[in-house]
Short mmCIF file of C-alpha atoms in Angstrom, two decimals:
data_model
loop_
_atom_site.label_atom_id
_atom_site.label_comp_id
_atom_site.label_asym_id
_atom_site.label_seq_id
_atom_site.Cartn_x
_atom_site.Cartn_y
_atom_site.Cartn_z
CA MET M 1104 0.00 0.00 0.00
CA GLU M 1105 1.15 3.50 -0.72
CA ALA M 1106 0.99 6.22 1.94
CA SER M 1107 -0.92 9.27 0.77
CA GLU M 1108 -1.18 12.77 2.20
CA MET M 1109 -3.89 13.45 4.76
CA GLU M 1110 -5.03 16.71 6.31
CA VAL M 1111 -4.91 16.56 10.11
CA GLU M 1112 -8.15 17.38 11.91
CA HIS M 1113 -7.43 19.59 14.94
CA SER M 1114 -10.96 19.89 16.25
CA THR M 1115 -11.89 18.47 19.65
CA PRO M 1116 -12.64 14.76 19.31
CA THR M 1117 -15.80 13.09 20.55
CA THR M 1118 -15.32 10.87 23.59
CA THR M 1119 -17.45 7.77 23.95
CA SER M 1120 -18.14 5.72 27.05
CA SER M 1121 -17.57 2.48 25.17
CA SER M 1122 -13.84 3.08 24.92
CA THR M 1123 -11.12 4.63 27.02
CA SER M 1124 -9.79 6.46 23.98
CA SER M 1125 -11.03 9.59 22.25
CA PHE M 1126 -11.86 9.72 18.59
CA LYS M 1127 -13.86 11.67 16.06
CA ARG M 1128 -16.80 9.91 14.46
CA TYR M 1129 -17.49 11.03 10.90
CA ALA M 1130 -21.04 11.30 9.63
CA LEU M 1131 -22.22 9.72 6.40
CA LYS M 1132 -23.41 12.35 3.93
CA ASN M 1133 -24.18 10.44 0.74
CA SER M 1134 -24.14 6.81 -0.33
CA ILE M 1135 -24.31 6.20 -4.07
CA GLN M 1136 -24.96 2.71 -5.38
CA THR M 1137 -22.62 2.44 -8.37
CA ASN M 1138 -23.01 -1.24 -9.16
CA PHE M 1139 -25.12 -3.15 -11.63
CA GLY M 1140 -25.67 -6.70 -10.42
CA ASP M 1141 -22.60 -7.92 -8.56
CA ASP M 1142 -19.97 -5.36 -9.54
CA TYR M 1143 -18.10 -3.37 -6.93
CA ILE M 1144 -15.52 -0.64 -6.44
CA PHE M 1145 -11.77 -1.17 -6.65
CA GLN M 1146 -10.25 2.30 -6.38
CA ILE M 1147 -11.14 5.99 -6.07
CA THR M 1148 -8.74 8.67 -7.31
CA PRO M 1149 -9.41 12.43 -7.50
CA LYS M 1150 -8.31 14.89 -10.13
CA GLU M 1151 -5.64 17.25 -8.81
CA ASP M 1152 -8.09 20.15 -8.48
CA TRP M 1153 -10.86 17.84 -7.20
CA SER M 1154 -13.21 18.90 -9.99
CA SER M 1155 -13.92 15.21 -10.56
CA MET M 1156 -12.97 11.81 -9.22
CA ALA M 1157 -12.59 8.51 -11.03
CA VAL M 1158 -13.89 5.21 -9.68
CA SER M 1159 -12.73 1.88 -11.10
CA LEU M 1160 -15.26 -0.95 -11.00
CA SER M 1161 -15.04 -4.72 -11.23
CA ASN M 1162 -16.98 -4.62 -14.53
CA ASN M 1163 -13.81 -3.23 -16.20
CA ALA M 1164 -15.20 0.30 -16.45
CA VAL M 1165 -14.17 3.60 -14.86
CA LYS M 1166 -16.92 6.01 -13.80
CA LEU M 1167 -16.44 9.69 -13.00
CA TYR M 1168 -18.30 11.67 -10.34
CA SER M 1169 -18.33 15.13 -8.80
CA PRO M 1170 -16.64 15.03 -5.36
CA GLU M 1171 -18.79 17.97 -4.25
CA THR M 1172 -22.24 16.66 -5.16
CA GLY M 1173 -21.78 13.01 -6.11
CA GLN M 1174 -23.23 13.71 -9.55
CA TYR M 1175 -22.44 11.08 -12.16
CA LEU M 1176 -20.42 12.60 -15.01
CA GLY M 1177 -19.71 9.74 -17.39
CA GLU M 1178 -17.69 6.57 -17.85
CA CYS M 1179 -14.67 5.20 -19.71
CA ARG M 1180 -14.94 1.73 -21.25
CA GLY M 1181 -12.36 -0.25 -23.19
CA HIS M 1182 -10.57 -2.61 -20.84
CA THR M 1183 -11.40 -6.30 -21.23
CA SER M 1184 -10.11 -7.50 -17.86
CA THR M 1185 -9.65 -6.31 -14.27
CA ILE M 1186 -8.55 -2.68 -13.86
CA ASN M 1187 -5.68 -2.75 -11.37
CA GLU M 1188 -4.87 0.95 -10.95
CA ILE M 1189 -6.09 4.39 -12.06
CA ALA M 1190 -4.54 7.87 -11.76
CA PHE M 1191 -5.01 11.34 -13.19
CA GLY M 1192 -2.18 13.22 -14.89
CA ASP M 1193 -0.16 16.01 -13.32
CA SER M 1194 -1.02 19.66 -13.94
CA SER M 1195 2.69 20.48 -14.22
CA ALA M 1196 2.80 18.33 -17.35
CA ASN M 1197 -0.40 19.88 -18.74
CA SER M 1198 -2.09 16.50 -18.49
CA SER M 1199 -4.42 16.99 -15.53
CA SER M 1200 -7.46 16.12 -17.66
CA LEU M 1201 -5.94 12.82 -18.73
CA LEU M 1202 -6.95 9.72 -16.80
CA HIS M 1203 -4.66 6.68 -16.90
CA SER M 1204 -5.61 3.08 -16.18
CA CYS M 1205 -3.80 -0.25 -16.28
CA SER M 1206 -5.35 -3.66 -16.50
CA SER M 1207 -4.87 -7.40 -16.53
CA ASP M 1208 -5.70 -7.20 -20.24
CA GLY M 1209 -2.04 -6.15 -20.68
CA THR M 1210 -2.67 -2.49 -21.50
CA ILE M 1211 -2.22 0.98 -20.06
CA ARG M 1212 -4.94 3.22 -21.46
CA ILE M 1213 -5.15 7.01 -21.45
CA TRP M 1214 -8.53 8.75 -21.45
CA ASP M 1215 -9.71 12.32 -21.86
CA SER M 1216 -11.78 12.76 -18.70
CA ARG M 1217 -13.76 15.59 -20.32
CA THR M 1218 -15.05 13.49 -23.23
CA PHE M 1219 -14.57 10.03 -21.64
CA GLN M 1220 -12.87 8.87 -24.84
CA GLN M 1221 -9.67 6.83 -25.09
CA VAL M 1222 -6.82 8.86 -26.59
CA SER M 1223 -3.94 6.37 -26.38
CA VAL M 1224 -3.05 2.81 -25.42
CA LEU M 1225 0.20 1.00 -24.56
CA HIS M 1226 0.54 -2.78 -24.85
CA ALA M 1227 2.73 -4.79 -22.49
CA GLY M 1228 2.84 -7.81 -24.78
CA PRO M 1229 1.08 -11.15 -25.29
CA SER M 1230 -0.22 -12.85 -22.11
CA GLN M 1231 1.00 -9.96 -19.96
CA GLU M 1232 -0.84 -8.13 -17.20
CA VAL M 1233 -0.14 -4.62 -15.91
CA PHE M 1234 -0.69 -4.34 -12.15
CA SER M 1235 0.71 -0.87 -11.48
CA PHE M 1236 2.18 2.15 -13.27
CA SER M 1237 4.04 5.37 -12.47
CA PHE M 1238 5.21 8.46 -14.36
CA GLY M 1239 8.61 10.02 -13.65
CA GLY M 1240 12.28 10.13 -14.48
CA ALA M 1241 14.27 12.72 -16.36
CA ASN M 1242 13.39 11.13 -19.71
CA ASN M 1243 9.57 11.24 -19.56
CA LEU M 1244 9.29 7.65 -18.47
CA LEU M 1245 6.24 5.54 -17.77
CA ALA M 1246 6.92 2.40 -15.72
CA GLY M 1247 4.61 -0.60 -15.57
CA GLY M 1248 4.67 -3.51 -13.12
CA CYS M 1249 3.89 -6.73 -14.97
CA LYS M 1250 4.31 -10.49 -14.64
CA ALA M 1251 7.83 -10.91 -13.18
CA LYS M 1252 9.11 -7.83 -15.00
CA VAL M 1253 9.11 -4.05 -15.07
CA LEU M 1254 8.55 -2.33 -18.41
CA LEU M 1255 9.45 1.28 -19.21
CA TRP M 1256 8.15 3.43 -22.04
CA ASP M 1257 8.82 6.93 -23.28
CA TRP M 1258 5.27 8.20 -22.81
CA ARG M 1259 5.72 10.94 -25.45
CA ASN M 1260 6.23 8.55 -28.38
CA LYS M 1261 4.80 5.41 -26.68
CA LYS M 1262 7.98 3.42 -27.42
CA GLN M 1263 9.23 0.81 -24.96
CA VAL M 1264 12.75 1.73 -23.80
CA ALA M 1265 13.55 -1.00 -21.26
CA CYS M 1266 12.47 -4.38 -19.96
CA LEU M 1267 13.73 -5.31 -16.48
CA GLU M 1268 13.10 -9.05 -16.21
CA GLU M 1269 15.93 -10.40 -14.05
CA SER M 1270 15.07 -8.78 -10.71
CA HIS M 1271 11.65 -10.28 -9.89
CA THR M 1272 10.33 -13.81 -10.23
CA GLU M 1273 6.62 -13.13 -9.64
CA ASP M 1274 4.00 -10.44 -10.30
CA VAL M 1275 5.26 -6.88 -9.77
CA THR M 1276 2.27 -5.35 -7.99
CA GLN M 1277 3.70 -1.88 -7.25
CA VAL M 1278 6.00 0.51 -9.13
CA ARG M 1279 6.65 4.10 -8.02
CA PHE M 1280 9.06 6.83 -8.99
CA ILE M 1281 10.24 8.23 -5.65
CA PRO M 1282 9.12 11.85 -5.01
CA GLY M 1283 12.11 14.18 -4.83
CA SER M 1284 14.32 11.56 -6.51
CA GLN M 1285 12.49 11.12 -9.77
CA ASN M 1286 15.20 9.03 -11.40
CA LYS M 1287 14.78 6.38 -8.69
CA LEU M 1288 12.16 3.74 -9.41
CA LEU M 1289 10.92 1.43 -6.67
CA SER M 1290 9.27 -1.90 -7.45
CA ALA M 1291 7.62 -4.43 -5.14
CA SER M 1292 6.56 -7.96 -5.99
CA VAL M 1293 4.69 -10.99 -4.71
CA ASP M 1294 8.11 -12.66 -4.56
CA GLY M 1295 8.80 -10.58 -1.41
CA LEU M 1296 11.44 -8.41 -3.06
CA MET M 1297 11.54 -4.63 -3.12
CA CYS M 1298 13.97 -3.21 -5.69
CA ILE M 1299 15.28 0.27 -6.47
CA PHE M 1300 16.47 1.14 -9.97
CA ASP M 1301 18.35 4.14 -11.33
CA THR M 1302 16.51 5.07 -14.53
CA THR M 1303 19.11 7.41 -16.02
CA GLY M 1304 20.83 6.44 -19.25
CA ASP M 1305 20.42 3.08 -20.99
CA ILE M 1306 18.38 1.16 -18.41
CA ASN M 1307 19.10 -2.50 -17.68
CA ASP M 1308 19.05 -4.94 -14.74
CA ASP M 1309 22.82 -5.34 -14.47
CA ASP M 1310 23.89 -1.69 -14.28
CA HIS M 1311 20.83 0.07 -12.88
CA LEU M 1312 19.62 -2.17 -10.06
CA GLU M 1313 20.79 -0.28 -6.97
CA SER M 1314 19.34 -2.31 -4.10
CA VAL M 1315 17.23 -5.35 -3.29
CA SER M 1316 15.37 -5.89 -0.01
CA LEU M 1317 13.65 -9.12 1.02
CA LEU M 1318 10.36 -8.77 2.88
CA THR M 1319 8.96 -12.09 4.07
CA VAL M 1320 5.60 -10.82 5.25
CA SER M 1321 1.94 -11.71 5.47
CA LEU M 1322 -0.20 -9.66 3.11
CA LEU M 1323 -2.74 -8.56 5.71
CA SER M 1324 -1.14 -8.44 9.15
CA VAL M 1325 2.29 -6.82 8.92
CA LEU M 1326 3.20 -3.15 8.63
CA PHE M 1327 6.73 -2.16 7.54
CA ILE M 1328 8.08 1.39 7.54
CA TRP M 1329 11.11 1.61 5.30
CA ASP M 1330 13.99 4.06 4.82
CA TRP M 1331 14.72 3.58 1.14
CA LYS M 1332 17.93 5.63 1.24
CA GLU M 1333 19.43 3.62 4.09
CA GLU M 1334 17.90 0.41 2.73
CA ASN M 1335 16.59 -0.76 6.08
CA ALA M 1336 13.30 -1.07 7.94
CA ILE M 1337 12.70 1.69 10.48
CA ALA M 1338 9.90 -0.26 12.13
CA ASP M 1339 8.40 -3.70 11.78
CA PHE M 1340 4.91 -4.31 13.17
CA GLN M 1341 4.41 -8.06 12.83
CA GLU M 1342 1.14 -7.95 14.77
CA ALA M 1343 -0.21 -4.68 13.40
CA ARG M 1344 -3.72 -5.99 12.85
CA SER M 1345 -3.97 -7.40 16.35
CA MET M 1346 -2.59 -4.17 17.81
CA ALA M 1347 -5.24 -2.15 15.97
CA SER M 1348 -7.99 -4.55 17.03
CA ASN M 1349 -7.02 -4.10 20.67
CA GLY M 1350 -7.44 -0.34 20.30
CA TRP M 1351 -11.24 -0.34 20.00
CA THR M 1352 -14.31 -2.22 21.23
CA ARG M 1353 -15.72 -3.08 17.80
CA ASP M 1354 -15.10 -6.26 15.83
CA ASP M 1355 -11.50 -7.22 15.14
CA ILE M 1356 -9.77 -5.51 12.24
CA ASP M 1357 -9.93 -7.93 9.31
CA TYR M 1358 -7.63 -6.07 6.88
CA PHE M 1359 -5.82 -2.81 6.18
CA ILE M 1360 -7.02 -0.57 3.37
CA ASP M 1361 -4.19 1.98 3.12
CA CYS M 1362 -1.80 4.27 4.96
CA HIS M 1363 -2.21 8.06 5.17
CA SER M 1364 0.39 10.53 6.34
CA SER M 1365 0.84 14.17 7.31
CA SER M 1366 4.26 15.46 6.25
CA GLU M 1367 3.83 18.68 8.25
CA ASP M 1368 3.38 16.83 11.54
CA ASP M 1369 5.39 13.75 10.57
CA ARG M 1370 2.44 11.54 11.45
CA LEU M 1371 1.25 8.25 10.02
CA TRP M 1372 -2.07 6.44 10.19
CA VAL M 1373 -2.90 2.93 9.11
CA ILE M 1374 -6.51 2.52 7.99
CA GLY M 1375 -8.11 -0.71 9.09
CA ALA M 1376 -11.63 -2.05 8.60
CA THR M 1377 -13.94 -4.91 9.40
CA ASN M 1378 -15.67 -7.20 6.95
CA ALA M 1379 -18.90 -5.43 7.91
CA GLY M 1380 -17.54 -2.08 6.62
CA THR M 1381 -16.56 -0.13 9.74
CA ILE M 1382 -13.38 1.92 9.15
CA GLY M 1383 -10.84 3.17 11.68
CA TYR M 1384 -7.88 5.57 11.41
CA PHE M 1385 -5.18 4.19 13.73
CA PRO M 1386 -2.14 6.37 14.56
CA VAL M 1387 1.23 4.66 14.21
CA ASN M 1388 4.16 5.52 16.48
CA TYR M 1389 7.26 4.19 14.74
CA ASN M 1390 9.93 6.32 16.44
CA ASN M 1391 9.93 5.31 20.10
CA ALA M 1392 7.19 3.15 21.55
CA ARG M 1393 6.53 1.33 18.26
CA ALA M 1394 2.79 1.13 18.78
CA VAL M 1395 -0.48 1.21 16.86
CA GLY M 1396 -2.78 3.44 18.91
CA SER M 1397 -6.53 3.66 19.40
CA PRO M 1398 -8.43 5.09 16.42
CA GLU M 1399 -8.55 8.86 16.05
CA ALA M 1400 -11.42 8.63 13.57
CA ILE M 1401 -14.16 6.07 12.97
CA LEU M 1402 -16.32 5.89 9.84
CA GLU M 1403 -19.31 3.61 10.19
CA GLY M 1404 -22.83 3.23 8.91
CA GLY M 1405 -21.94 3.62 5.25
CA HIS M 1406 -20.63 0.27 4.03
CA ALA M 1407 -21.99 -3.24 4.41
CA GLY M 1408 -18.98 -5.13 3.10
CA ILE M 1409 -15.24 -5.02 2.37
CA VAL M 1410 -13.95 -1.46 1.81
CA ARG M 1411 -11.43 -1.28 -1.01
CA SER M 1412 -10.50 2.41 -1.23
CA ILE M 1413 -10.66 5.57 0.87
CA VAL M 1414 -9.58 9.05 -0.22
CA PRO M 1415 -9.53 11.97 2.25
CA THR M 1416 -9.76 15.51 0.97
CA SER M 1417 -6.55 17.55 1.15
CA ASN M 1418 -5.69 21.15 1.97
CA LEU M 1419 -5.66 21.91 -1.76
CA SER M 1420 -9.06 20.35 -2.32
CA LYS M 1421 -10.70 22.68 0.21
CA GLN M 1422 -10.57 25.36 -2.50
CA TYR M 1423 -12.93 23.27 -4.60
CA VAL M 1424 -14.80 20.94 -2.23
CA SER M 1425 -16.88 21.85 0.81
CA LYS M 1426 -14.74 22.09 3.93
CA SER M 1427 -17.20 19.81 5.72
CA ILE M 1428 -16.38 16.86 3.44
CA PHE M 1429 -13.78 14.55 4.97
CA GLY M 1430 -13.49 12.23 1.98
CA TRP M 1431 -14.90 9.36 -0.04
CA SER M 1432 -14.76 5.57 0.27
CA GLY M 1433 -15.79 2.66 -1.93
CA GLY M 1434 -16.10 -1.08 -1.50
CA GLU M 1435 -17.39 -4.48 -2.45
CA ASP M 1436 -20.96 -3.49 -1.58
CA GLY M 1437 -20.84 -1.24 -4.66
CA ARG M 1438 -21.35 1.88 -2.55
CA LEU M 1439 -19.53 5.15 -3.02
CA CYS M 1440 -19.78 6.92 0.36
CA CYS M 1441 -19.14 10.58 1.17
CA TRP M 1442 -18.15 11.41 4.76
CA LEU M 1443 -18.59 14.68 6.65
CA SER M 1444 -15.91 16.05 8.96
CA ASP M 1445 -18.41 17.89 11.15
CA GLU M 1446 -21.87 17.36 12.56
CA THR M 1447 -23.64 20.34 11.00
CA SER M 1448 -25.62 18.28 8.49
CA ASP M 1449 -27.85 15.26 8.74
CA VAL M 1450 -25.96 12.27 10.08
CA ASN M 1451 -26.18 8.71 8.82
CA ARG M 1452 -28.65 9.75 6.13
CA ALA M 1453 -27.84 7.75 3.01
CA TRP M 1454 -29.49 8.30 -0.33
CA ILE M 1455 -29.39 6.31 -3.53
CA SER M 1456 -30.15 8.06 -6.79
CA SER M 1457 -31.73 6.04 -9.58
CA THR M 1458 -30.28 8.54 -12.06
CA LEU M 1459 -26.73 7.56 -11.07
CA ALA M 1460 -27.05 3.80 -11.07
CA LEU M 1461 -29.40 0.94 -10.29
CA LYS M 1462 -29.61 -1.15 -7.18
CA PRO M 1463 -29.18 -4.89 -7.71
CA THR M 1464 -32.44 -6.84 -7.79
CA LYS M 1465 -30.93 -10.28 -7.20
CA THR M 1466 -29.02 -11.80 -4.34
CA ARG M 1467 -25.37 -10.89 -4.52
CA LYS M 1468 -22.98 -13.71 -5.28
CA LYS M 1469 -20.21 -14.57 -2.87
CA VAL M 1470 -17.60 -14.77 -5.62
CA ARG M 1471 -14.99 -12.06 -5.14
CA HIS M 1472 -12.14 -10.68 -7.13
CA GLN M 1473 -8.68 -10.84 -5.60
CA PRO M 1474 -8.82 -9.67 -1.98
CA TYR M 1475 -6.11 -7.62 -0.29
#
């Protein structure tokens, strides 16, 4: 999971008698049923100015909504298999209206989010899957994590410039150019290896692989905090899920959704949830006590199943989105939920608009796509 920036809430938290800790409970503003039949939400990603947000679904489509009102804007269709990651372009590259998506159909597709039309496509090759992608580097690179290899393209001319196939032996599920060191590319794989490559010059495994770290971890229970420059783990929470579960009186944490951070305060939260859809923001102390604390925020009453994605609004987004909106979440119940950061509006009042999507009329199947 990738840590993303979170705005810290400084208001006085609500104290409950059911727990010795204090936390802020966030109210549910809207709940939009996005699914048809048994499809559900994989990921939510906002445009940089928060004028729209993209939502990838298990029916291989991406839908776009207004973060302010929840209004349905349109959808992008073209993928023929599971969409593994979506991201908007960067305004600094004049591509903020471009939406990118990668899929197990072996492609990375680029869409114009204003017209919902595909404008470009990159192919990873026969029988390949693309699990993750990242833009960066000094040479306008686009990296893709595939089956046991990392591919790099020059995104301007769509030509493949490198194939790194000697560093990983299984699916490469994450690739990221490191912020502030854009020539450094980090990759992580199911094989337990985390690699860092220097992407300057003529890129190859032999000369550009800078470091390899072995992480023998469980997918759901362990939290690692890593110093990539020093190539060592700062903290290792082998029982992170149990530690979080002990911090509240609700059901045990069944999985972690993501990590959020505040660079200004040097704080980190791990976001855990139950199979019933209750979400908790648990502070992580990785400097001294090495502890996962009691939740500082609880989001409940919105979801009725596994939560796949949660996106809090940022300081920048407050220019475009109501200051009362904390963020959005989506899950396997097909719901797209908007959460309030104050109690000035109606609480726990969910609405479903028939103009946005239809509620399923049949019993939902138990078959799921790949879990966390």
